Amino acid sequence: CLLFLVLDTCEFNNRDHRTDLNGVDRLIVRRGQPFTVSLYLRSGLYQPGVNALDCIAETGPQPSEQYGTRASFGLSANIDTSRWSAAVTSPPGNMVALSICSAPDAPIGRYTLTLGQSARIEFILLFNPWCPGDAVYMDNEQSLAEYVLSQDGIIFRGSYKYPIPTPWNFGQFENGILDICLRILDMNPKCLKNPGKDCSGRRNPIYVSRVLSAMVNCNDDKGVLLGRWTDDYDGGVSPMFWRGSVEILRNWETQACQPVRYGQCWVFAAVACSVSRALGIPCRVVTNYLSAHDTNSNLTIERYIDENGDLIKSREMIWNYHCWVESWMTRPDLKPDFNGWQASDPTPQEKSEGVYCCGPIPLRAIKEGELIFKYDAPFVFAEVNADIITFMKKKDGSTSTVTNNTIVGQKISTKSVGSDAREDITHLYKFPEGSDEEREAFKRANHQNKLLKQQQNQGLHLTIKVTADMRKGCDFDVFAVVTNNTQSEKKCRLVFGSCALSYNGFMGANCGFKDLLNVELQPGGERRVPLRLNYSKYGDNLTEDNLIRLAALLLDYSTGEATLAVRNIVLENPEIKIRILGEPKENRKLAAELTLKNPLPEPLENCCFSIEGANLTGGHVISERLGSSVGPGEDAKVKVYFTPTHSGLRKLVVDFDSTKLCHVKGYRNVIIGK
């Protein structure tokens, strides 16, 4: 019999496979789950047990049964979800409903399905976290809604004392994004070198997530983003410019796979999350505060300061925060019980197997100190556990050890399931500080510095205190607090300074400084030393991160010992007030009134509001400029119009930019009715 396909099954199948947000004009299905096609017999009737049908499914440029990129199968009495199979589900007649199922470990990608000698179906096959036989299976519907289907989210920035939620539009179902994600896989060097083997590897989420870790940065390949960690963004835009992944991915494709300029850690992580979710891998962005960058794998960060407490530049840094992604999958390559969340880092920091990529490594391996597990366990372990040793270089060339109580790996954070609240997941990476389990993990990791280090009962205690109200544009005080816990009078020198800081630890210009040569403390006494930070001094020195490093260095004249206290503060940006005008309904024009009050003692020029949102702005950024400057204390206000395309809870992401106040973020959740 000659067959031809009745093209009316895409909408039903895509909805059934939860891929309909990609569109319903082509077939997009998930592996290990049946889909249905309708066939019309041009002559004769279908008779069970009489008619046969040969089916061939192929993917990649060199389909091969050896590589698992070609599967041949015929009709069965029933669908077998453990392998490629097909079964007729309709009664005898000239219209045949054919149910087809891929293997739950089939390579993902573009497929051609040949039925007999005359019918060909093209479709895209994705990972299936709803299928128990798939390596990315996740058995919680709320988690699946968050980590696969949600097109927007929150990334935490700021500091561990003041985490700042930053909205992000992942947009993995926006028009054309899935095709771009598949092209990223096709452009990776392993595919260009051996496409048959690479396409075979796409059955394995471990392989795919490692490829994505390399391809989101462009250091070794035609990857998506070029990183830049200076204030010079010529030829591109500041990483703070981006509100979502959609514009980045589209720019990469339209620029013939040339890297988009520029990204930093949260941008790399967010793009990797978008691509992972698009392909069907449950994924989330996480933030590690006070994150160590260990370049020599000794699990120790050696830092040097001068006699003013200022850091001397080094490759080993403590980042104020660092973002990476976690992906959910099984790890059959490791011993049991290491399934679940796996950390991968697409920010190019150190090479792994000759390539700038990192992970995936099970969180449990990091927590338990299993550093021989694949991939890159020592580097990630150091990010959350490295010890810090601080030395002071004196003018005469000598060095001395400085007491410093900074602990890396603080408040590891991600967005909560079903809400915008921060979920603290530090316990997934680390045992409680000082616990027996932590000690065992350090022994396993041979982390000698942490094992040998004992908590010192300092005679002199130094800490930095701040006020609650530290807003950009204001003048405010910070305090160095010195306590004498000894039985004798102490005379000390206190150096208290501040400087602008980038989130990855690089210091900028001075924002305020004080040097007290004669600080006297009675036994049990306390001294509170203020340092005034004036906008006139710090305003032009701040980076876009709004971070200031406070450092207090205390020198005990009687013992020669030095104590260092460091605290990074983040200055609060003004709030963007978002008012929705009218009743939000799909396919109906809607307006948002956006307002921001100028907090600075000087006018804002070239003010611009921009909005973006999955299924809200048609996959585009909508901008509205103000025609005049905005004076101190005045409101910048605009109306922006957009047309939602889908009902449900959506996140409208807003960005405000001007000459003196850059990339202020805001968002509002909007419920769109049908």
XYZ file of C-alpha atoms in Angstrom:
674
model
C 0.000 0.000 0.000
C 1.049 3.554 -0.639
C 0.724 5.875 2.306
C 0.606 9.586 2.843
C 0.601 11.512 6.074
C -2.364 13.517 7.322
C -0.753 16.614 8.835
C -3.129 17.288 11.685
C -1.366 15.650 14.627
C 1.329 18.209 15.589
C -0.892 20.224 17.906
C -2.167 17.159 19.786
C 1.272 15.567 20.080
C 3.076 18.754 21.097
C 0.535 19.460 23.835
C 0.771 15.858 25.047
C 4.585 16.103 25.137
C 4.585 19.587 26.742
C 6.358 21.170 23.786
C 3.448 23.247 22.447
C 4.972 26.540 23.665
C 7.562 25.978 20.903
C 4.645 26.173 18.448
C 2.356 23.571 16.917
C 3.405 23.907 13.271
C 5.921 21.037 13.461
C 6.345 17.847 15.455
C 8.431 18.193 18.662
C 8.290 15.185 20.997
C 10.096 13.774 24.024
C 11.882 10.446 24.116
C 10.361 7.350 25.711
C 6.812 8.682 25.216
C 4.463 7.577 22.380
C 3.222 10.025 19.755
C 0.560 9.480 17.115
C 0.527 9.987 13.360
C -2.447 9.473 11.054
C -1.848 7.659 7.780
C -4.222 7.411 4.821
C -3.982 4.311 2.636
C -4.206 5.311 -1.005
C -5.319 1.804 -1.908
C -6.693 -1.091 0.088
C -7.454 -1.446 3.768
C -5.190 -2.087 6.719
C -5.552 -5.673 7.996
C -3.876 -6.627 11.306
C -1.427 -9.483 10.842
C -1.533 -9.092 7.053
C -0.012 -5.678 6.345
C 3.552 -4.962 7.394
C 5.274 -1.602 7.806
C 9.005 -1.043 8.028
C 9.992 2.005 10.103
C 13.418 3.659 10.112
C 14.315 6.551 12.466
C 17.541 8.444 11.709
C 19.358 11.436 13.191
C 22.586 13.211 12.354
C 24.595 13.442 9.124
C 25.905 9.849 9.367
C 23.079 7.648 10.764
C 24.407 4.351 12.073
C 22.903 1.513 14.068
C 26.338 1.051 15.639
C 26.211 4.600 17.036
C 22.501 4.363 17.909
C 21.629 7.157 15.484
C 19.618 4.800 13.233
C 16.857 2.466 14.394
C 14.913 -0.032 12.276
C 11.693 -1.500 13.634
C 8.370 -2.843 12.473
C 4.819 -3.021 13.797
C 4.171 -4.621 17.187
C 0.961 -5.609 18.870
C 1.615 -3.011 21.568
C 3.957 -0.092 22.139
C 7.140 -0.912 24.035
C 8.363 2.302 25.742
C 11.790 0.787 26.465
C 12.857 0.835 22.792
C 11.875 2.180 19.372
C 8.487 0.652 18.573
C 5.293 1.211 16.584
C 1.735 -0.113 16.874
C -1.555 0.514 15.100
C -4.172 1.867 17.519
C -7.148 2.181 15.111
C -9.575 -0.465 13.760
C -9.083 -1.898 10.245
C -9.769 0.620 7.475
C -8.182 3.028 5.044
C -7.265 5.504 7.840
C -4.592 4.225 10.200
C -3.662 5.764 13.569
C -0.068 4.788 14.198
C 1.488 5.132 17.664
C 5.285 5.491 17.651
C 7.658 5.561 20.606
C 11.352 6.342 20.723
C 13.779 4.642 23.078
C 14.162 6.550 26.387
C 17.917 6.722 25.749
C 17.757 7.714 22.082
C 20.004 10.615 21.019
C 18.171 13.943 21.033
C 18.044 16.109 17.915
C 16.428 16.313 14.464
C 15.016 13.054 13.115
C 13.652 11.696 9.892
C 11.177 8.809 10.271
C 10.611 6.749 7.130
C 7.430 4.643 7.015
C 7.467 2.033 4.281
C 8.579 3.380 0.954
C 6.508 6.542 0.627
C 5.981 8.398 3.904
C 8.595 10.539 5.657
C 8.083 12.457 8.878
C 10.511 14.998 10.257
C 10.485 15.736 13.963
C 12.644 16.944 16.861
C 13.311 14.623 19.798
C 14.066 16.055 23.262
C 15.026 14.713 26.674
C 11.984 13.638 28.699
C 12.137 14.354 32.453
C 8.557 12.987 32.738
C 9.687 9.526 31.574
C 10.948 7.134 34.302
C 13.284 5.471 31.802
C 15.025 8.737 30.877
C 18.272 9.665 32.620
C 16.836 13.141 33.386
C 13.650 11.795 35.008
C 12.327 13.979 37.826
C 9.284 12.763 39.736
C 7.914 16.066 41.079
C 5.468 18.048 38.926
C 6.094 21.359 40.722
C 9.842 20.970 40.223
C 9.314 20.109 36.546
C 7.160 23.209 36.103
C 9.982 25.293 37.591
C 13.110 23.685 36.150
C 11.895 22.732 32.649
C 8.778 24.698 31.726
C 9.288 28.051 33.459
C 10.559 30.659 31.010
C 11.588 33.240 33.575
C 13.326 33.251 36.899
C 15.444 35.011 39.501
C 19.245 35.113 39.707
C 20.743 36.253 43.000
C 23.509 38.855 42.938
C 24.621 41.504 45.456
C 26.448 40.185 48.531
C 25.950 37.363 51.044
C 24.841 39.931 53.618
C 22.426 41.444 51.097
C 21.405 39.042 48.287
C 19.716 40.965 45.477
C 17.153 39.149 43.289
C 17.692 39.947 39.612
C 14.940 38.929 37.141
C 15.871 36.971 34.012
C 13.913 35.950 30.927
C 15.132 32.453 30.000
C 12.719 32.365 27.024
C 13.521 28.784 26.023
C 10.217 28.410 24.128
C 10.369 31.700 22.207
C 10.268 31.491 18.420
C 13.440 30.010 16.918
C 15.260 29.382 20.224
C 15.088 25.567 20.035
C 16.657 25.632 16.562
C 19.456 27.841 17.895
C 20.057 25.420 20.774
C 20.378 22.517 18.325
C 22.769 24.599 16.246
C 24.935 25.163 19.328
C 25.300 21.383 19.585
C 26.119 21.139 15.862
C 28.816 23.836 16.100
C 30.725 22.221 18.951
C 34.242 21.043 17.960
C 33.484 17.394 18.780
C 30.628 17.429 16.280
C 32.694 19.174 13.613
C 35.468 16.591 14.087
C 33.303 13.444 14.269
C 29.590 14.200 13.753
C 28.506 10.564 13.954
C 30.109 10.003 17.346
C 28.922 13.371 18.653
C 25.305 12.753 17.649
C 25.523 9.376 19.368
C 26.760 11.123 22.514
C 23.593 13.217 22.593
C 21.761 10.272 24.155
C 23.646 11.115 27.361
C 22.806 14.266 29.380
C 26.258 14.100 31.006
C 27.832 14.530 27.571
C 25.362 17.219 26.471
C 25.749 19.314 29.626
C 29.547 19.157 29.294
C 29.316 20.275 25.662
C 27.060 23.170 26.709
C 29.496 24.161 29.457
C 32.133 24.596 26.746
C 29.912 26.120 24.039
C 28.243 28.879 26.075
C 31.686 30.525 26.257
C 33.756 31.037 23.107
C 37.277 30.460 24.424
C 37.909 27.266 22.424
C 35.197 27.294 19.787
C 32.411 29.192 18.039
C 30.635 29.558 21.382
C 27.875 31.968 22.297
C 29.438 34.561 24.628
C 32.717 36.395 25.042
C 33.566 37.250 28.646
C 34.851 40.649 29.734
C 35.702 41.600 33.335
C 36.903 45.179 32.856
C 35.017 48.436 32.407
C 35.907 48.503 28.694
C 32.986 47.138 26.669
C 33.959 48.512 23.258
C 32.481 46.493 20.417
C 29.661 45.186 22.576
C 27.578 45.921 25.658
C 28.051 45.578 29.399
C 26.934 42.209 30.790
C 24.541 44.250 32.960
C 22.700 45.251 29.768
C 21.108 41.842 29.268
C 17.660 41.087 30.679
C 17.346 37.596 29.214
C 18.833 34.893 27.017
C 16.663 35.335 23.919
C 18.424 38.384 22.485
C 21.843 36.830 23.173
C 21.020 33.555 21.417
C 19.422 35.304 18.427
C 22.388 37.643 18.083
C 24.759 34.655 18.057
C 22.811 33.008 15.243
C 22.382 36.129 13.103
C 26.087 36.963 13.502
C 27.066 33.655 11.855
C 27.996 32.081 15.201
C 30.358 34.890 16.176
C 30.462 35.426 19.952
C 28.114 37.941 21.524
C 29.948 40.642 23.465
C 29.923 40.544 26.540
C 29.082 38.129 29.355
C 29.973 37.545 32.976
C 29.172 34.617 35.247
C 25.416 35.138 35.732
C 24.956 35.685 31.982
C 26.916 32.534 31.080
C 24.914 30.549 33.642
C 21.553 31.954 32.533
C 22.179 31.147 28.864
C 23.285 27.605 29.778
C 20.076 27.235 31.805
C 17.939 28.398 28.851
C 19.569 25.917 26.472
C 19.339 23.039 28.960
C 15.641 23.638 29.592
C 14.983 23.965 25.873
C 16.534 20.520 25.304
C 14.561 19.013 28.195
C 17.206 18.852 30.951
C 15.910 20.184 34.313
C 18.202 23.069 35.178
C 18.581 25.978 37.618
C 21.011 28.861 38.180
C 22.774 28.942 41.551
C 24.839 31.660 43.246
C 27.777 30.971 45.576
C 28.699 33.976 47.709
C 32.380 34.505 48.564
C 33.399 32.051 45.862
C 37.048 30.986 45.664
C 38.987 30.757 42.396
C 41.766 28.236 43.108
C 44.242 28.134 40.227
C 46.666 25.465 41.493
C 44.264 22.898 43.037
C 45.793 23.101 46.534
C 42.415 24.085 48.069
C 44.017 27.236 49.464
C 43.728 30.875 48.399
C 46.849 32.828 49.271
C 46.186 36.550 49.434
C 48.641 39.388 49.972
C 47.831 42.839 51.321
C 49.919 45.953 51.818
C 50.234 47.872 55.075
C 47.020 49.779 54.293
C 44.993 46.566 53.996
C 44.679 46.856 50.209
C 44.822 43.623 48.210
C 47.833 43.032 45.987
C 46.675 41.654 42.622
C 46.784 37.875 42.214
C 45.281 35.227 39.926
C 43.713 33.541 42.946
C 40.677 35.551 43.912
C 37.644 35.506 46.159
C 34.687 36.498 44.004
C 31.968 38.416 45.830
C 29.633 35.918 44.194
C 29.821 33.425 41.362
C 27.009 31.795 39.402
C 26.863 28.398 37.742
C 24.120 25.904 36.850
C 22.873 22.632 38.257
C 21.323 20.007 35.987
C 19.286 17.000 37.106
C 20.346 13.543 35.858
C 21.513 10.086 36.837
C 25.223 9.243 36.986
C 25.608 5.594 35.892
C 29.328 6.288 35.374
C 29.782 6.742 39.142
C 29.002 4.577 42.139
C 25.356 4.518 43.336
C 23.721 7.424 45.190
C 25.356 10.202 43.172
C 22.317 10.881 40.983
C 20.380 14.151 41.120
C 21.749 17.682 40.888
C 25.057 18.056 39.052
C 27.035 21.319 38.985
C 28.372 22.676 35.677
C 30.074 26.019 35.124
C 30.102 27.635 31.652
C 32.140 30.669 32.793
C 35.658 30.191 31.375
C 38.013 30.061 34.375
C 40.273 26.998 34.107
C 40.684 24.319 31.428
C 39.274 20.815 31.871
C 40.677 18.101 29.592
C 42.176 20.909 27.505
C 38.920 22.862 27.107
C 37.379 25.769 29.018
C 34.487 23.914 30.622
C 33.609 22.598 34.062
C 31.438 19.707 35.250
C 29.070 18.077 35.574
C 29.969 16.949 39.094
C 27.428 15.599 41.627
C 26.712 17.941 44.514
C 27.006 14.962 46.815
C 30.586 14.387 45.628
C 31.445 17.984 46.568
C 29.764 17.648 49.957
C 31.524 14.396 50.802
C 34.943 15.396 49.464
C 35.025 12.770 46.682
C 37.503 14.673 44.518
C 38.404 11.846 42.135
C 34.881 11.802 40.646
C 34.206 13.242 37.210
C 34.208 16.071 36.318
C 36.342 18.835 37.900
C 35.508 18.051 41.524
C 38.630 19.750 43.008
C 37.831 23.100 41.376
C 34.184 23.172 42.491
C 35.104 21.858 45.964
C 37.558 24.753 46.322
C 34.920 27.279 45.228
C 32.847 26.450 48.298
C 35.473 25.162 50.757
C 38.895 26.695 50.051
C 40.878 28.025 52.993
C 42.143 31.610 52.923
C 45.639 32.512 54.113
C 46.443 36.221 54.189
C 49.958 37.656 54.246
C 50.979 41.283 54.716
C 53.861 42.524 52.587
C 55.734 45.269 54.420
C 57.708 48.118 52.920
C 60.986 46.475 53.993
C 60.103 43.411 51.881
C 59.247 41.114 54.792
C 55.924 39.305 55.115
C 53.824 38.261 58.083
C 50.646 36.224 58.496
C 47.442 38.158 59.117
C 44.491 36.780 61.074
C 41.439 36.718 58.810
C 38.102 35.021 59.493
C 36.601 35.124 55.981
C 34.840 31.837 55.105
C 34.184 31.023 51.437
C 31.019 29.340 50.214
C 28.307 31.391 51.919
C 24.539 31.383 51.323
C 24.556 29.243 48.174
C 21.260 30.343 46.641
C 18.703 29.587 43.956
C 15.122 30.569 43.203
C 12.516 28.590 45.124
C 10.120 26.291 43.313
C 6.891 28.145 42.565
C 7.907 31.482 44.115
C 10.485 34.249 43.756
C 11.865 33.645 47.262
C 15.514 32.684 47.785
C 16.169 29.039 48.647
C 19.384 28.421 50.577
C 20.980 25.210 49.273
C 24.331 25.481 51.091
C 23.517 22.195 52.860
C 23.634 20.385 49.494
C 27.302 21.422 49.078
C 28.633 21.508 52.655
C 28.139 19.892 56.027
C 27.587 22.280 58.978
C 30.720 24.223 59.903
C 32.714 22.331 62.526
C 30.674 19.114 62.332
C 32.165 15.602 62.384
C 30.802 15.038 58.868
C 32.599 18.160 57.624
C 35.848 16.911 59.142
C 35.434 13.524 57.442
C 34.805 15.267 54.087
C 37.964 17.329 54.520
C 39.958 14.180 55.356
C 38.640 12.501 52.224
C 39.577 15.561 50.157
C 42.985 15.777 51.869
C 42.141 19.357 52.829
C 45.004 19.673 55.299
C 44.762 23.412 55.897
C 41.192 23.177 57.128
C 42.008 20.130 59.261
C 44.972 21.776 60.963
C 43.393 25.185 61.419
C 42.003 25.730 64.885
C 39.661 28.476 65.912
C 41.754 31.102 67.605
C 40.494 32.877 70.682
C 41.736 36.278 69.669
C 42.823 38.737 72.290
C 41.823 41.564 69.979
C 38.634 41.210 67.994
C 37.931 43.307 64.913
C 34.722 43.527 62.932
C 32.972 45.906 60.549
C 29.430 47.130 61.164
C 27.182 48.983 58.731
C 23.869 50.818 58.850
C 20.707 49.449 57.263
C 20.205 52.398 54.915
C 22.959 52.335 52.279
C 21.413 53.674 49.077
C 23.232 54.880 46.008
C 23.310 58.687 46.093
C 23.385 58.959 49.899
C 26.173 59.790 52.360
C 26.480 57.251 55.192
C 28.790 55.917 57.909
C 30.405 52.499 58.325
C 32.182 51.396 61.500
C 35.249 49.420 62.509
C 34.612 47.910 65.946
C 37.643 46.843 68.007
C 37.220 44.816 71.210
C 40.021 44.091 73.696
C 39.403 40.633 75.196
C 42.725 40.597 77.099
C 43.522 41.537 80.690
C 45.935 44.297 79.695
C 45.733 47.709 78.072
C 46.382 47.693 74.322
C 47.799 50.303 71.987
C 47.163 49.722 68.305
C 47.212 51.197 64.862
C 43.949 51.000 62.896
C 43.870 51.460 59.135
C 40.288 51.680 57.825
C 39.766 52.042 54.081
C 37.222 51.564 51.321
C 37.352 51.184 47.567
C 35.098 50.374 44.642
C 34.879 46.665 43.870
C 33.817 44.489 40.961
C 31.868 41.336 41.760
C 34.807 39.096 40.820
C 37.090 40.700 43.384
C 39.026 43.349 41.443
C 39.445 46.601 43.338
C 38.939 50.103 41.979
C 39.518 53.634 43.247
C 39.538 54.770 46.878
C 36.153 55.773 48.335
C 37.303 56.856 51.814
C 40.294 56.228 54.101
C 41.327 56.693 57.742
C 44.628 55.875 59.515
C 44.638 56.078 63.327
C 48.133 55.604 64.740
C 47.203 55.530 68.418
C 44.089 53.542 69.318
C 44.070 52.821 73.058
C 41.873 50.077 74.506
C 41.321 49.266 78.168
C 40.921 45.584 79.215
C 37.461 44.479 78.075
C 37.033 47.807 76.299
C 35.545 48.521 72.870
C 36.239 51.244 70.332
C 33.858 52.112 67.506
C 35.575 54.018 64.686
C 33.368 55.599 61.984
C 34.296 56.124 58.339
C 32.139 58.504 56.326
C 31.384 57.510 52.721
C 30.274 60.501 50.664
C 28.573 60.237 47.280
C 30.820 63.056 46.027
C 33.763 60.683 46.594
C 32.379 57.232 45.705
C 29.823 58.188 43.025
C 32.180 58.311 40.039
C 34.259 55.352 41.260
C 31.534 52.717 41.591
C 31.356 49.911 39.055
C 27.995 48.715 37.716
C 27.982 46.173 40.557
C 27.444 48.975 43.152
C 29.973 47.239 45.425
C 32.344 48.844 47.943
C 35.042 46.873 49.764
C 35.555 47.858 53.399
C 38.824 46.709 54.972
C 40.043 47.341 58.513
C 43.598 46.357 59.486
C 44.520 46.331 63.182
C 48.203 46.221 64.260
C 48.946 45.348 67.896
C 52.086 47.294 68.896
C 52.835 44.988 71.828
C 52.820 41.694 69.904
C 53.286 42.800 66.286
C 50.247 40.719 65.299
C 47.892 41.942 62.586
C 44.166 41.284 62.227
C 42.180 41.948 59.056
C 38.415 42.392 58.745
C 36.843 42.680 55.289
C 33.243 43.334 54.348
C 31.777 43.985 50.922
C 28.702 46.192 50.850
C 26.266 46.685 47.996
C 24.512 50.023 47.548
C 20.809 49.757 46.921
C 19.403 51.022 43.624
C 16.045 52.811 43.566
C 12.900 50.752 43.018
C 11.187 50.685 39.633
C 7.456 50.930 40.222
C 5.463 48.952 37.647
C 1.749 49.576 37.224
C -0.294 47.481 34.789
C -3.043 49.516 33.125
C -6.117 47.575 32.046
C -7.144 43.924 32.288
C -4.332 41.575 31.186
C -5.611 39.153 28.535
C -3.859 37.163 25.833
C -3.683 38.772 22.380
C -4.934 42.090 23.786
C -2.746 45.211 23.858
C -1.650 46.128 27.359
C 0.181 49.089 28.917
C 2.670 49.240 31.766
C 3.402 52.514 33.549
C 7.033 52.545 34.715
C 8.299 55.008 37.330
C 11.712 55.545 38.942
C 12.621 58.387 41.347
C 16.084 59.876 40.834
C 17.993 59.253 44.117
C 21.130 61.120 43.074
C 21.986 64.752 43.878
C 22.475 65.379 40.144
C 20.306 65.071 37.022
C 19.916 61.857 35.000
C 20.473 62.198 31.242
C 19.572 59.875 28.348
C 17.027 57.939 30.400
C 15.577 54.790 28.855
C 13.199 52.078 30.106
C 13.229 48.634 28.449
C 10.899 45.677 28.994
C 11.074 42.002 28.075
C 9.066 38.940 29.034
C 8.413 35.419 27.796
C 5.057 35.329 25.948
C 4.584 39.020 26.763
C 6.712 41.012 24.321
C 6.819 38.665 21.330
C 10.374 37.582 22.065
C 11.663 41.137 21.629
C 12.906 43.980 23.816
C 10.631 47.045 23.834
C 12.308 50.349 24.773
C 10.994 53.821 25.535
C 13.259 56.871 25.929
C 12.509 60.017 27.935
C 12.683 63.281 26.044
C 14.297 65.289 28.854
C 16.626 64.951 31.834
C 15.332 63.979 35.274
C 16.369 66.233 38.177
C 17.266 65.144 41.728
C 14.218 63.753 43.492
C 12.121 63.847 40.301
C 10.322 60.890 38.700
C 11.291 59.293 35.417
C 7.989 57.976 34.037
C 6.889 56.314 30.774
C 4.146 54.089 29.392
C 5.182 51.014 27.420
C 2.754 48.943 25.340
C 2.928 45.209 24.658
C 0.639 42.334 23.610
C 0.726 39.071 25.631
C 0.462 35.932 23.476
C -0.243 33.263 26.126
C -2.277 33.111 29.310
C -0.840 32.234 32.709
C 1.588 33.738 35.214
C 4.269 35.752 33.387
C 7.188 37.891 34.545
C 7.627 41.368 33.046
C 11.345 42.258 33.323
C 12.195 45.984 33.347
C 15.546 47.740 32.947
C 16.302 51.447 33.482
C 19.451 52.997 32.080
C 20.904 56.512 32.123
C 24.273 58.263 32.223
C 24.693 58.184 36.021
C 22.336 55.376 37.028
C 22.993 52.272 34.932
C 21.030 49.064 34.447
C 18.589 49.241 37.338
C 16.466 46.064 37.251
C 12.887 45.481 38.293
C 10.074 43.071 37.555
C 6.424 42.351 38.122
C 4.540 39.080 37.915
C 1.448 39.442 35.733
C -1.421 36.954 35.461
C -2.619 36.920 31.846
C -6.213 35.776 31.349
C -7.601 33.957 28.338
